[in-house]
PDB file of C-alpha atoms in Angstrom:
ATOM      1  CA  MET A 266     131.799 117.830 108.930  1.00  0.00           C
ATOM      2  CA  LEU A 267     130.655 114.706 107.100  1.00  0.00           C
ATOM      3  CA  SER A 268     132.765 115.500 104.046  1.00  0.00           C
ATOM      4  CA  ASP A 269     135.867 115.959 106.222  1.00  0.00           C
ATOM      5  CA  ILE A 270     135.247 112.641 107.982  1.00  0.00           C
ATOM      6  CA  ALA A 271     134.632 110.961 104.613  1.00  0.00           C
ATOM      7  CA  THR A 272     137.976 112.315 103.371  1.00  0.00           C
ATOM      8  CA  LEU A 273     139.741 110.805 106.390  1.00  0.00           C
ATOM      9  CA  VAL A 274     138.014 107.449 105.845  1.00  0.00           C
ATOM     10  CA  LYS A 275     138.920 107.504 102.133  1.00  0.00           C
ATOM     11  CA  LYS A 276     142.560 108.172 103.063  1.00  0.00           C
ATOM     12  CA  ASP A 277     142.524 105.178 105.438  1.00  0.00           C
ATOM     13  CA  MET A 278     141.017 102.975 102.719  1.00  0.00           C
ATOM     14  CA  ILE A 279     143.798 103.888 100.282  1.00  0.00           C
ATOM     15  CA  GLU A 280     146.452 103.048 102.879  1.00  0.00           C
ATOM     16  CA  PHE A 281     144.604  99.826 103.738  1.00  0.00           C
ATOM     17  CA  ARG A 282     144.684  98.622 100.128  1.00  0.00           C
ATOM     18  CA  SER A 283     148.379  99.423  99.749  1.00  0.00           C
ATOM     19  CA  ASN A 284     149.532  97.688 102.949  1.00  0.00           C
ATOM     20  CA  LYS A 285     149.683  93.888 102.730  1.00  0.00           C
ATOM     21  CA  GLN A 286     150.359  93.645 106.476  1.00  0.00           C
ATOM     22  CA  ILE A 287     146.854  95.000 107.017  1.00  0.00           C
ATOM     23  CA  TRP A 288     144.617  93.688 104.253  1.00  0.00           C
ATOM     24  CA  PHE A 289     146.069  90.162 104.048  1.00  0.00           C
ATOM     25  CA  PRO A 290     144.955  89.015 107.547  1.00  0.00           C
ATOM     26  CA  VAL A 291     141.680  90.940 107.211  1.00  0.00           C
ATOM     27  CA  ILE A 292     140.744  88.923 104.114  1.00  0.00           C
ATOM     28  CA  ILE A 293     142.399  85.583 104.887  1.00  0.00           C
ATOM     29  CA  LEU A 294     141.235  85.111 108.497  1.00  0.00           C
ATOM     30  CA  PRO A 295     137.465  85.154 107.755  1.00  0.00           C
ATOM     31  CA  LEU A 296     137.958  82.819 104.783  1.00  0.00           C
ATOM     32  CA  VAL A 297     140.008  80.323 106.797  1.00  0.00           C
ATOM     33  CA  ILE A 298     137.413  80.240 109.572  1.00  0.00           C
ATOM     34  CA  SER A 299     134.263  80.280 107.431  1.00  0.00           C
ATOM     35  CA  ILE A 300     135.525  77.630 104.990  1.00  0.00           C
ATOM     36  CA  GLY A 301     137.997  75.686 107.114  1.00  0.00           C
ATOM     37  CA  LEU A 302     135.723  74.937 110.063  1.00  0.00           C
ATOM     38  CA  PRO A 303     132.891  73.335 108.026  1.00  0.00           C
ATOM     39  CA  LEU A 304     135.418  71.364 105.984  1.00  0.00           C
ATOM     40  CA  THR A 305     136.957  69.860 109.132  1.00  0.00           C
ATOM     41  CA  VAL A 306     133.669  68.139 109.975  1.00  0.00           C
ATOM     42  CA  ALA A 307     132.154  67.785 106.496  1.00  0.00           C
ATOM     43  CA  PHE A 308     132.956  64.086 106.222  1.00  0.00           C
ATOM     44  CA  ILE A 309     132.074  63.028 109.765  1.00  0.00           C
ATOM     45  CA  PRO A 310     128.498  61.870 108.945  1.00  0.00           C
ATOM     46  CA  SER A 311     129.484  59.864 105.846  1.00  0.00           C
ATOM     47  CA  THR A 312     132.597  58.405 107.519  1.00  0.00           C
ATOM     48  CA  PHE A 313     130.627  57.063 110.459  1.00  0.00           C
ATOM     49  CA  SER A 314     127.891  55.764 108.168  1.00  0.00           C
ATOM     50  CA  VAL A 315     130.427  53.731 106.170  1.00  0.00           C
ATOM     51  CA  SER A 316     132.312  52.406 109.202  1.00  0.00           C
ATOM     52  CA  GLY A 317     129.151  51.628 111.133  1.00  0.00           C
ATOM     53  CA  ILE A 318     130.870  52.777 114.324  1.00  0.00           C
ATOM     54  CA  VAL A 319     129.143  55.883 115.628  1.00  0.00           C
ATOM     55  CA  PRO A 320     130.036  57.127 119.121  1.00  0.00           C
ATOM     56  CA  ASP A 321     127.227  58.367 121.324  1.00  0.00           C
ATOM     57  CA  ILE A 322     127.453  61.892 122.672  1.00  0.00           C
ATOM     58  CA  PRO A 323     127.872  61.538 126.463  1.00  0.00           C
ATOM     59  CA  ALA A 324     124.726  62.357 128.438  1.00  0.00           C
ATOM     60  CA  ARG A 325     126.679  64.747 130.682  1.00  0.00           C
ATOM     61  CA  LEU A 326     127.825  66.671 127.611  1.00  0.00           C
ATOM     62  CA  LEU A 327     124.317  66.848 126.197  1.00  0.00           C
ATOM     63  CA  SER A 328     122.933  68.146 129.480  1.00  0.00           C
ATOM     64  CA  ASN A 329     125.320  71.131 129.320  1.00  0.00           C
ATOM     65  CA  LEU A 330     124.044  72.176 125.894  1.00  0.00           C
ATOM     66  CA  PRO A 331     121.331  74.798 125.402  1.00  0.00           C
ATOM     67  CA  GLN A 332     117.859  73.252 125.180  1.00  0.00           C
ATOM     68  CA  GLU A 333     117.480  74.335 121.553  1.00  0.00           C
ATOM     69  CA  LEU A 334     120.587  72.406 120.490  1.00  0.00           C
ATOM     70  CA  GLN A 335     119.506  69.318 122.420  1.00  0.00           C
ATOM     71  CA  GLU A 336     116.207  69.328 120.519  1.00  0.00           C
ATOM     72  CA  VAL A 337     117.901  69.660 117.109  1.00  0.00           C
ATOM     73  CA  ILE A 338     120.450  66.943 117.927  1.00  0.00           C
ATOM     74  CA  GLY A 339     117.563  64.634 118.797  1.00  0.00           C
ATOM     75  CA  THR A 340     116.270  64.897 115.212  1.00  0.00           C
ATOM     76  CA  LEU A 341     119.608  63.954 113.580  1.00  0.00           C
ATOM     77  CA  ASP A 342     121.235  60.585 113.036  1.00  0.00           C
ATOM     78  CA  LYS A 343     124.300  59.766 115.131  1.00  0.00           C
ATOM     79  CA  GLY A 344     126.855  60.729 112.499  1.00  0.00           C
ATOM     80  CA  GLU A 345     125.217  64.113 112.007  1.00  0.00           C
ATOM     81  CA  GLN A 346     124.916  64.693 115.747  1.00  0.00           C
ATOM     82  CA  LEU A 347     128.666  64.913 116.290  1.00  0.00           C
ATOM     83  CA  ALA A 348     129.170  67.225 113.308  1.00  0.00           C
ATOM     84  CA  PHE A 349     126.312  69.455 114.459  1.00  0.00           C
ATOM     85  CA  LEU A 350     127.746  69.604 117.979  1.00  0.00           C
ATOM     86  CA  PHE A 351     131.004  71.064 116.701  1.00  0.00           C
ATOM     87  CA  ILE A 352     129.471  73.352 114.078  1.00  0.00           C
ATOM     88  CA  SER A 353     126.736  74.852 116.223  1.00  0.00           C
ATOM     89  CA  TYR A 354     128.449  74.919 119.621  1.00  0.00           C
ATOM     90  CA  TYR A 355     132.188  74.327 119.877  1.00  0.00           C
ATOM     91  CA  PHE A 356     133.149  76.358 116.807  1.00  0.00           C
ATOM     92  CA  ALA A 357     131.269  79.457 117.997  1.00  0.00           C
ATOM     93  CA  PRO A 358     134.157  80.894 120.086  1.00  0.00           C
ATOM     94  CA  THR A 359     136.553  80.396 117.171  1.00  0.00           C
ATOM     95  CA  PHE A 360     134.231  82.365 114.902  1.00  0.00           C
ATOM     96  CA  LEU A 361     134.247  85.241 117.411  1.00  0.00           C
ATOM     97  CA  VAL A 362     137.945  85.745 116.698  1.00  0.00           C
ATOM     98  CA  ILE A 363     136.894  87.614 113.526  1.00  0.00           C
ATOM     99  CA  PRO A 364     135.189  90.659 115.140  1.00  0.00           C
ATOM    100  CA  LEU A 365     138.056  90.922 117.627  1.00  0.00           C
ATOM    101  CA  ALA A 366     141.070  90.370 115.379  1.00  0.00           C
ATOM    102  CA  ILE A 367     140.131  92.478 112.352  1.00  0.00           C
ATOM    103  CA  PRO A 368     139.672  95.763 114.282  1.00  0.00           C
ATOM    104  CA  ALA A 369     142.853  94.933 116.199  1.00  0.00           C
ATOM    105  CA  VAL A 370     144.813  94.930 112.927  1.00  0.00           C
ATOM    106  CA  LEU A 371     143.116  97.970 111.389  1.00  0.00           C
ATOM    107  CA  CYS A 372     143.114 100.085 114.553  1.00  0.00           C
ATOM    108  CA  ALA A 373     146.747  99.235 115.250  1.00  0.00           C
ATOM    109  CA  ASP A 374     147.527 101.196 112.093  1.00  0.00           C
ATOM    110  CA  SER A 375     145.098 104.049 112.810  1.00  0.00           C
ATOM    111  CA  PHE A 376     147.320 106.347 114.876  1.00  0.00           C
ATOM    112  CA  ALA A 377     150.488 104.274 115.379  1.00  0.00           C
ATOM    113  CA  GLY A 378     150.834 103.762 111.635  1.00  0.00           C
ATOM    114  CA  GLU A 379     150.298 107.474 111.002  1.00  0.00           C
ATOM    115  CA  LYS A 380     153.138 108.222 113.425  1.00  0.00           C
ATOM    116  CA  GLU A 381     155.467 105.831 111.579  1.00  0.00           C
ATOM    117  CA  ARG A 382     154.595 107.349 108.199  1.00  0.00           C
ATOM    118  CA  LYS A 383     154.976 110.892 109.606  1.00  0.00           C
ATOM    119  CA  THR A 384     151.445 111.725 108.429  1.00  0.00           C
ATOM    120  CA  ILE A 385     149.870 112.254 111.848  1.00  0.00           C
ATOM    121  CA  GLU A 386     150.771 115.977 111.783  1.00  0.00           C
ATOM    122  CA  ALA A 387     148.642 116.521 108.672  1.00  0.00           C
ATOM    123  CA  ILE A 388     145.634 114.903 110.365  1.00  0.00           C
ATOM    124  CA  LEU A 389     146.095 116.955 113.531  1.00  0.00           C
ATOM    125  CA  ALA A 390     146.369 120.140 111.466  1.00  0.00           C
ATOM    126  CA  ALA A 391     143.196 119.356 109.507  1.00  0.00           C
ATOM    127  CA  PRO A 392     139.996 121.311 110.310  1.00  0.00           C
ATOM    128  CA  LEU A 393     138.593 118.392 112.319  1.00  0.00           C
ATOM    129  CA  SER A 394     137.566 118.258 115.965  1.00  0.00           C
ATOM    130  CA  ASP A 395     138.872 115.523 118.255  1.00  0.00           C
ATOM    131  CA  SER A 396     135.541 113.706 118.033  1.00  0.00           C
ATOM    132  CA  GLU A 397     135.547 113.913 114.225  1.00  0.00           C
ATOM    133  CA  ILE A 398     139.049 112.430 114.066  1.00  0.00           C
ATOM    134  CA  LEU A 399     137.915 109.657 116.402  1.00  0.00           C
ATOM    135  CA  VAL A 400     134.799 108.887 114.357  1.00  0.00           C
ATOM    136  CA  GLY A 401     136.787 108.981 111.123  1.00  0.00           C
ATOM    137  CA  LYS A 402     139.347 106.540 112.484  1.00  0.00           C
ATOM    138  CA  MET A 403     136.664 104.183 113.836  1.00  0.00           C
ATOM    139  CA  ILE A 404     134.518 103.872 110.710  1.00  0.00           C
ATOM    140  CA  LEU A 405     136.797 101.687 108.558  1.00  0.00           C
ATOM    141  CA  PRO A 406     137.583  99.135 111.328  1.00  0.00           C
ATOM    142  CA  LEU A 407     133.918  98.959 112.351  1.00  0.00           C
ATOM    143  CA  VAL A 408     132.523  98.551 108.843  1.00  0.00           C
ATOM    144  CA  SER A 409     135.284  96.163 107.727  1.00  0.00           C
ATOM    145  CA  SER A 410     134.901  93.960 110.796  1.00  0.00           C
ATOM    146  CA  LEU A 411     131.108  93.761 110.625  1.00  0.00           C
ATOM    147  CA  ALA A 412     131.123  93.170 106.867  1.00  0.00           C
ATOM    148  CA  SER A 413     133.768  90.443 107.176  1.00  0.00           C
ATOM    149  CA  SER A 414     131.899  88.803 110.063  1.00  0.00           C
ATOM    150  CA  TYR A 415     128.556  88.696 108.247  1.00  0.00           C
ATOM    151  CA  ILE A 416     130.058  87.579 104.935  1.00  0.00           C
ATOM    152  CA  ALA A 417     131.992  84.836 106.752  1.00  0.00           C
ATOM    153  CA  PHE A 418     128.799  83.827 108.563  1.00  0.00           C
ATOM    154  CA  SER A 419     126.919  83.578 105.250  1.00  0.00           C
ATOM    155  CA  ILE A 420     129.648  81.366 103.760  1.00  0.00           C
ATOM    156  CA  TYR A 421     129.781  79.268 106.935  1.00  0.00           C
ATOM    157  CA  SER A 422     125.989  78.790 106.955  1.00  0.00           C
ATOM    158  CA  TYR A 423     125.882  77.862 103.281  1.00  0.00           C
ATOM    159  CA  LEU A 424     128.635  75.249 103.605  1.00  0.00           C
ATOM    160  CA  VAL A 425     127.108  73.789 106.761  1.00  0.00           C
ATOM    161  CA  ASN A 426     123.678  73.340 105.179  1.00  0.00           C
ATOM    162  CA  VAL A 427     124.804  72.276 101.696  1.00  0.00           C
ATOM    163  CA  LEU A 428     128.092  70.448 102.217  1.00  0.00           C
ATOM    164  CA  VAL A 429     127.730  68.902 105.665  1.00  0.00           C
ATOM    165  CA  PHE A 430     124.031  68.162 106.213  1.00  0.00           C
ATOM    166  CA  HIS A 431     122.484  68.565 102.744  1.00  0.00           C
ATOM    167  CA  HIS A 432     119.448  70.195 104.347  1.00  0.00           C
ATOM    168  CA  PHE A 433     118.681  73.298 106.396  1.00  0.00           C
ATOM    169  CA  VAL A 434     119.718  73.000 110.062  1.00  0.00           C
ATOM    170  CA  PHE A 435     121.737  76.197 110.532  1.00  0.00           C
ATOM    171  CA  PRO A 436     121.787  78.914 111.844  1.00  0.00           C
ATOM    172  CA  THR A 437     120.284  78.164 115.215  1.00  0.00           C
ATOM    173  CA  ASN A 438     118.668  80.808 117.417  1.00  0.00           C
ATOM    174  CA  THR A 439     121.873  80.855 119.469  1.00  0.00           C
ATOM    175  CA  TRP A 440     123.925  81.801 116.422  1.00  0.00           C
ATOM    176  CA  ILE A 441     121.401  84.464 115.421  1.00  0.00           C
ATOM    177  CA  LEU A 442     121.846  86.038 118.869  1.00  0.00           C
ATOM    178  CA  ILE A 443     125.616  85.844 118.453  1.00  0.00           C
ATOM    179  CA  MET A 444     125.514  87.628 115.101  1.00  0.00           C
ATOM    180  CA  LEU A 445     122.942  90.268 116.080  1.00  0.00           C
ATOM    181  CA  PHE A 446     124.208  91.205 119.541  1.00  0.00           C
ATOM    182  CA  LEU A 447     127.577  89.685 120.420  1.00  0.00           C
ATOM    183  CA  VAL A 448     129.476  90.342 117.173  1.00  0.00           C
ATOM    184  CA  PRO A 449     128.732  94.120 117.142  1.00  0.00           C
ATOM    185  CA  ALA A 450     129.547  94.331 120.868  1.00  0.00           C
ATOM    186  CA  LEU A 451     132.887  92.569 120.386  1.00  0.00           C
ATOM    187  CA  THR A 452     133.676  94.734 117.366  1.00  0.00           C
ATOM    188  CA  LEU A 453     133.081  97.921 119.364  1.00  0.00           C
ATOM    189  CA  PHE A 454     135.145  96.524 122.236  1.00  0.00           C
ATOM    190  CA  SER A 455     138.061  95.746 119.938  1.00  0.00           C
ATOM    191  CA  VAL A 456     137.860  99.118 118.184  1.00  0.00           C
ATOM    192  CA  GLY A 457     137.592 101.075 121.438  1.00  0.00           C
ATOM    193  CA  THR A 458     140.477  99.207 123.044  1.00  0.00           C
ATOM    194  CA  MET A 459     142.787  99.272 120.035  1.00  0.00           C
ATOM    195  CA  ILE A 460     142.231 102.966 119.266  1.00  0.00           C
ATOM    196  CA  ILE A 461     143.585 103.701 122.750  1.00  0.00           C
ATOM    197  CA  VAL A 462     146.475 101.259 122.275  1.00  0.00           C
ATOM    198  CA  SER A 463     147.318 102.712 118.862  1.00  0.00           C
ATOM    199  CA  ALA A 464     147.263 106.287 120.165  1.00  0.00           C
ATOM    200  CA  ARG A 465     149.699 105.369 122.941  1.00  0.00           C
ATOM    201  CA  SER A 466     152.007 103.193 120.817  1.00  0.00           C
ATOM    202  CA  LYS A 467     155.082 104.436 118.998  1.00  0.00           C
ATOM    203  CA  GLY A 468     154.526 102.314 115.899  1.00  0.00           C
ATOM    204  CA  PHE A 469     152.362  99.747 114.130  1.00  0.00           C
ATOM    205  CA  LYS A 470     154.349  96.707 115.305  1.00  0.00           C
ATOM    206  CA  GLU A 471     154.099  97.728 118.950  1.00  0.00           C
ATOM    207  CA  ALA A 472     150.353  98.320 118.691  1.00  0.00           C
ATOM    208  CA  GLN A 473     149.879  95.026 116.831  1.00  0.00           C
ATOM    209  CA  GLN A 474     151.769  93.052 119.485  1.00  0.00           C
ATOM    210  CA  VAL A 475     149.613  94.474 122.252  1.00  0.00           C
ATOM    211  CA  GLY A 476     146.519  93.958 120.107  1.00  0.00           C
ATOM    212  CA  GLY A 477     147.309  90.263 119.749  1.00  0.00           C
ATOM    213  CA  MET A 478     146.314  89.797 123.371  1.00  0.00           C
ATOM    214  CA  ILE A 479     142.790  90.994 122.667  1.00  0.00           C
ATOM    215  CA  VAL A 480     141.779  87.545 121.368  1.00  0.00           C
ATOM    216  CA  LEU A 481     142.969  85.722 124.512  1.00  0.00           C
ATOM    217  CA  PRO A 482     139.510  85.847 126.183  1.00  0.00           C
ATOM    218  CA  ILE A 483     138.161  83.825 123.256  1.00  0.00           C
ATOM    219  CA  PHE A 484     140.569  80.981 124.003  1.00  0.00           C
ATOM    220  CA  VAL A 485     139.577  81.137 127.673  1.00  0.00           C
ATOM    221  CA  LEU A 486     135.932  80.899 126.571  1.00  0.00           C
ATOM    222  CA  LEU A 487     136.741  77.928 124.341  1.00  0.00           C
ATOM    223  CA  ILE A 488     138.494  76.050 127.162  1.00  0.00           C
ATOM    224  CA  THR A 489     135.752  76.739 129.717  1.00  0.00           C
ATOM    225  CA  GLN A 490     133.159  75.669 127.161  1.00  0.00           C
ATOM    226  CA  LEU A 491     134.998  72.417 126.448  1.00  0.00           C
ATOM    227  CA  LEU A 492     135.230  71.725 130.191  1.00  0.00           C
ATOM    228  CA  GLY A 493     131.514  72.387 130.625  1.00  0.00           C
ATOM    229  CA  ILE A 494     132.096  75.325 132.977  1.00  0.00           C
ATOM    230  CA  ILE A 495     130.196  77.746 130.743  1.00  0.00           C
ATOM    231  CA  SER A 496     127.204  76.953 128.556  1.00  0.00           C
ATOM    232  CA  MET A 497     126.436  79.319 125.679  1.00  0.00           C
ATOM    233  CA  THR A 498     122.736  79.686 126.377  1.00  0.00           C
ATOM    234  CA  SER A 499     120.637  82.581 125.078  1.00  0.00           C
ATOM    235  CA  GLN A 500     120.653  84.138 128.544  1.00  0.00           C
ATOM    236  CA  THR A 501     124.451  83.891 128.812  1.00  0.00           C
ATOM    237  CA  LEU A 502     124.978  85.396 125.368  1.00  0.00           C
ATOM    238  CA  PHE A 503     122.532  88.247 125.916  1.00  0.00           C
ATOM    239  CA  GLY A 504     123.981  89.023 129.352  1.00  0.00           C
ATOM    240  CA  THR A 505     127.510  89.003 127.937  1.00  0.00           C
ATOM    241  CA  ALA A 506     126.458  91.375 125.153  1.00  0.00           C
ATOM    242  CA  VAL A 507     124.897  93.811 127.660  1.00  0.00           C
ATOM    243  CA  VAL A 508     128.089  93.838 129.749  1.00  0.00           C
ATOM    244  CA  LEU A 509     130.209  94.347 126.627  1.00  0.00           C
ATOM    245  CA  TYR A 510     128.074  97.278 125.444  1.00  0.00           C
ATOM    246  CA  ALA A 511     128.518  98.895 128.868  1.00  0.00           C
ATOM    247  CA  ILE A 512     132.291  98.421 128.575  1.00  0.00           C
ATOM    248  CA  ASP A 513     132.169  99.794 125.022  1.00  0.00           C
ATOM    249  CA  ALA A 514     130.437 102.945 126.248  1.00  0.00           C
ATOM    250  CA  PHE A 515     133.104 103.336 128.931  1.00  0.00           C
ATOM    251  CA  LEU A 516     135.937 102.920 126.427  1.00  0.00           C
ATOM    252  CA  ILE A 517     134.498 105.483 124.038  1.00  0.00           C
ATOM    253  CA  LYS A 518     133.524 108.039 126.705  1.00  0.00           C
ATOM    254  CA  PHE A 519     136.347 107.846 129.228  1.00  0.00           C
ATOM    255  CA  GLY A 520     139.111 106.720 126.896  1.00  0.00           C
ATOM    256  CA  SER A 521     138.883 109.856 124.740  1.00  0.00           C
ATOM    257  CA  LYS A 522     141.944 111.416 126.398  1.00  0.00           C
ATOM    258  CA  ALA A 523     144.115 108.722 124.845  1.00  0.00           C
ATOM    259  CA  TYR A 524     143.346 109.922 121.328  1.00  0.00           C
ATOM    260  CA  SER A 525     142.773 113.644 121.977  1.00  0.00           C
ATOM    261  CA  ARG A 526     144.646 116.083 119.745  1.00  0.00           C
ATOM    262  CA  ASP A 527     146.687 117.436 122.665  1.00  0.00           C
ATOM    263  CA  HIS A 528     147.809 113.960 123.688  1.00  0.00           C
ATOM    264  CA  LEU A 529     148.771 112.979 120.148  1.00  0.00           C
ATOM    265  CA  ILE A 530     150.707 116.216 119.606  1.00  0.00           C
ATOM    266  CA  SER A 531     152.693 115.552 122.771  1.00  0.00           C
ATOM    267  CA  LYS A 532     153.684 112.121 121.406  1.00  0.00           C
ATOM    268  CA  VAL A 533     154.782 113.291 117.952  1.00  0.00           C
TER     269      VAL A 533
END
């Protein structure tokens, strides 16, 4: 069983490396976010120090922040406060694009790509059960997404502490919760959703177009956060993760018909 699944995963890895449409966004997106976001605010503290004009963070805005962030901001000078506000709070939704977008790209190719390449018949004829095919197709997107997310987070944290603040202020407890609970939940959600989409799509492009909509909730979160409608407190993050894990379980359990062998054969 395990050797058969490993063979399927190895096959997907070979196709992943040979397809620029897949590996290019998987590698570039985490780098752009993990390096680009810190660089956008890296010079805020020094710029304000030189100009002598440092805007105060509005009291109403501060009151919407989690208590932990308010306490850290209180220990920083005014130039650092603004940079920390973006890095620790407003950039968080943007970072969550990674665990959603990477599985969307990889899973779009899982079954839809096999149909385009006319290789789906070989997989269906292999001595694998429906559940083994499902597990085999989920492993690469899951591992790639989590690895990319945690590597990007490590780069992001290093640049924030070394380049922006020159001392250790990051990650906060909020970000630790995001990485431990929310990132895996979002990854599973993206994988579960996109496996279904890929199984029902005729080709990679069609699955990818539908998969592009999977990141829309992140932009809604960003807007509501900017407007102060939602505050990313520990309770909010943990509650969101619990709901997402429940949805993940539903997608995996009740969505199995979408990628069953009988359904895929009928679509070949």
